[in-house]
Amino acid sequence: MGDKLILHEYAQSGNCYKIRLTAAHLGRRIERVEYDIMKGETRTPEFLTNINAVGRIPVLQVGQRFLPESNAACFYLADGSALIPEDRFARADMLRWMFFEQYHHEPNIATVRFWVMFVGGDALSEVQRAQLPAKRLAGERALQQMDDHLALRNWFVGEAPTLADICLYAYSHVAEEGGFDLSLYPHVRAWLDRMADLPGHIVMEA
Amino acid sequence: MGDKLILHEYAQSGNCYKIRLTAAHLGRRIERVEYDIMKGETRTPEFLTNINAVGRIPVLQVGQRFLPESNAACFYLADGSALIPEDRFARADMLRWMFFEQYHHEPNIATVRFWVMFVGGDALSEVQRAQLPAKRLAGERALQQMDDHLALRNWFVGEAPTLADICLYAYSHVAEEGGFDLSLYPHVRAWLDRMADLPGHIVMEA
């Protein structure tokens, strides 16, 4: 893996942070190029032509190749490391939680945080406003499912942290910025503390 | 992999079909247990206790272990086979399209199909109805992104079909049941034909 790594990102995005957090746990250096999504910097002709034709970040650049989708980028970085279980079922179970993260967690918890904190309640469209209650409920369900799972174990899969923990950490640890009350999920809170105590951990603002 | 495989499923669900399609390509036998989601059969106390506490299908049962999330189940089945590229970047790129499928494709194309075909337009809630135009647009964008990608290649990743193709096939090939006009995406249509011509292919109704 001699290719130079460049992360095209917006630092406040949990999807970008999870890639940096994976790299930090692996002790792997990664260059960063910052785009302000609030100013449309991922919609410029240059970005659309050279980085990602659909104008989204994060994109992990590996040499001259480009990899969108945050969890795929984490998998690329961690492939062959202890962050991905060797056991076949455990490896699939890790991916299960990563797909859970993108399907049940991020579209609710991250989107509500984005709407509340970055767009601002008054600036929401009617359709967005109509979706808020359902997204809040679905986000609470995702947190409850995580809490139930963590009631009996320290990490999502097996006996050590994996990419499932890293990917779920990214937006869980800032869920309160979207108005989610983490005191309702004590096992999630204890797991967040365990994650932050790991050697190699970096904060989102790092 | 001597564990007995049981797929807990609803046959009309593309998420269930993609697991059967993966197994078919691998020549791997899989038992099926059918639940009618329209009759709430995945919300019974038995299902919630024994199969999946959040009442969702598909769940792939591997011996006495249970694996939700369709794309994770496909990965479990195909792990070590030619359906997952050996090259590190290609493997991550395959996952990129599988995460794309669950984030950009399924919540739009599959959800619109479900609302139109199974729930029925008149039975939609107000919030669902308000989301329809945005979901239709996002589904069209996903199909356009696939079409652009397939304009230059036969398969999503590399020179042969992978799980990315199988997972994207499941709801793409029935997108017209949700009112998406596939004639607008000729490269997608040609790829759907290539998929259906593969040895080992099975139809959704098999």
mmCIF file of C-alpha atoms in Angstrom, chain B residues 73-147:
data_model
loop_
_atom_site.group_PDB
_atom_site.id
_atom_site.type_symbol
_atom_site.label_atom_id
_atom_site.label_comp_id
_atom_site.label_asym_id
_atom_site.label_seq_id
_atom_site.Cartn_x
_atom_site.Cartn_y
_atom_site.Cartn_z
ATOM 1 C CA ALA B 73 -25.350 -11.669 4.239
ATOM 2 C CA CYS B 74 -24.215 -11.599 0.596
ATOM 3 C CA PHE B 75 -20.655 -10.871 1.754
ATOM 4 C CA TYR B 76 -20.761 -13.806 4.176
ATOM 5 C CA LEU B 77 -21.869 -16.188 1.434
ATOM 6 C CA ALA B 78 -19.390 -14.955 -1.158
ATOM 7 C CA ASP B 79 -16.359 -14.486 1.105
ATOM 8 C CA GLY B 80 -13.406 -16.244 -0.513
ATOM 9 C CA SER B 81 -15.141 -16.624 -3.906
ATOM 10 C CA ALA B 82 -14.594 -14.880 -7.235
ATOM 11 C CA LEU B 83 -17.619 -12.649 -6.501
ATOM 12 C CA ILE B 84 -15.331 -10.592 -4.217
ATOM 13 C CA PRO B 85 -12.214 -9.191 -5.924
ATOM 14 C CA GLU B 86 -8.836 -10.154 -4.483
ATOM 15 C CA ASP B 87 -7.318 -6.768 -5.266
ATOM 16 C CA ARG B 88 -7.487 -4.478 -2.257
ATOM 17 C CA PHE B 89 -8.743 -1.370 -4.041
ATOM 18 C CA ALA B 90 -11.238 -3.338 -6.143
ATOM 19 C CA ARG B 91 -12.593 -5.031 -2.998
ATOM 20 C CA ALA B 92 -13.171 -1.646 -1.361
ATOM 21 C CA ASP B 93 -14.627 -0.296 -4.607
ATOM 22 C CA MET B 94 -17.107 -3.194 -4.624
ATOM 23 C CA LEU B 95 -18.139 -2.240 -1.082
ATOM 24 C CA ARG B 96 -18.411 1.362 -2.255
ATOM 25 C CA TRP B 97 -21.167 0.341 -4.677
ATOM 26 C CA MET B 98 -22.824 -1.838 -2.023
ATOM 27 C CA PHE B 99 -22.947 1.127 0.363
ATOM 28 C CA PHE B 100 -24.192 3.283 -2.522
ATOM 29 C CA GLU B 101 -26.947 0.700 -3.007
ATOM 30 C CA GLN B 102 -28.099 0.883 0.603
ATOM 31 C CA TYR B 103 -27.765 4.655 0.922
ATOM 32 C CA HIS B 104 -28.730 6.144 -2.458
ATOM 33 C CA HIS B 105 -30.581 3.394 -4.324
ATOM 34 C CA GLU B 106 -32.649 1.191 -1.992
ATOM 35 C CA PRO B 107 -34.185 3.944 0.204
ATOM 36 C CA ASN B 108 -35.458 5.605 -2.969
ATOM 37 C CA ILE B 109 -36.085 3.005 -5.668
ATOM 38 C CA ALA B 110 -37.147 0.167 -3.352
ATOM 39 C CA THR B 111 -39.168 2.436 -1.073
ATOM 40 C CA VAL B 112 -41.062 4.067 -3.953
ATOM 41 C CA ARG B 113 -41.758 0.594 -5.410
ATOM 42 C CA PHE B 114 -43.007 -0.583 -2.019
ATOM 43 C CA TRP B 115 -45.208 2.460 -1.512
ATOM 44 C CA VAL B 116 -46.655 2.340 -5.031
ATOM 45 C CA MET B 117 -47.033 -1.413 -5.457
ATOM 46 C CA PHE B 118 -47.578 -2.842 -1.977
ATOM 47 C CA VAL B 119 -49.011 -0.035 0.159
ATOM 48 C CA GLY B 120 -50.874 1.675 -2.671
ATOM 49 C CA GLY B 121 -51.033 5.383 -3.407
ATOM 50 C CA ASP B 122 -54.259 6.006 -1.508
ATOM 51 C CA ALA B 123 -53.023 4.338 1.667
ATOM 52 C CA LEU B 124 -49.863 6.427 1.977
ATOM 53 C CA SER B 125 -49.513 8.692 4.992
ATOM 54 C CA GLU B 126 -49.169 12.419 4.452
ATOM 55 C CA VAL B 127 -45.486 12.321 5.376
ATOM 56 C CA GLN B 128 -44.885 9.490 2.903
ATOM 57 C CA ARG B 129 -46.757 11.345 0.178
ATOM 58 C CA ALA B 130 -44.698 14.480 0.857
ATOM 59 C CA GLN B 131 -41.489 12.482 0.420
ATOM 60 C CA LEU B 132 -42.461 10.841 -2.874
ATOM 61 C CA PRO B 133 -41.185 13.538 -5.287
ATOM 62 C CA ALA B 134 -37.798 13.791 -3.532
ATOM 63 C CA LYS B 135 -37.441 10.004 -3.405
ATOM 64 C CA ARG B 136 -38.361 9.681 -7.067
ATOM 65 C CA LEU B 137 -35.775 12.319 -7.977
ATOM 66 C CA ALA B 138 -33.097 10.686 -5.831
ATOM 67 C CA GLY B 139 -33.899 7.303 -7.394
ATOM 68 C CA GLU B 140 -33.539 8.804 -10.864
ATOM 69 C CA ARG B 141 -30.192 10.280 -9.839
ATOM 70 C CA ALA B 142 -28.994 6.884 -8.603
ATOM 71 C CA LEU B 143 -30.009 5.245 -11.899
ATOM 72 C CA GLN B 144 -28.292 8.034 -13.847
ATOM 73 C CA GLN B 145 -25.108 7.586 -11.835
ATOM 74 C CA MET B 146 -25.199 3.850 -12.588
ATOM 75 C CA ASP B 147 -25.848 4.572 -16.268
#
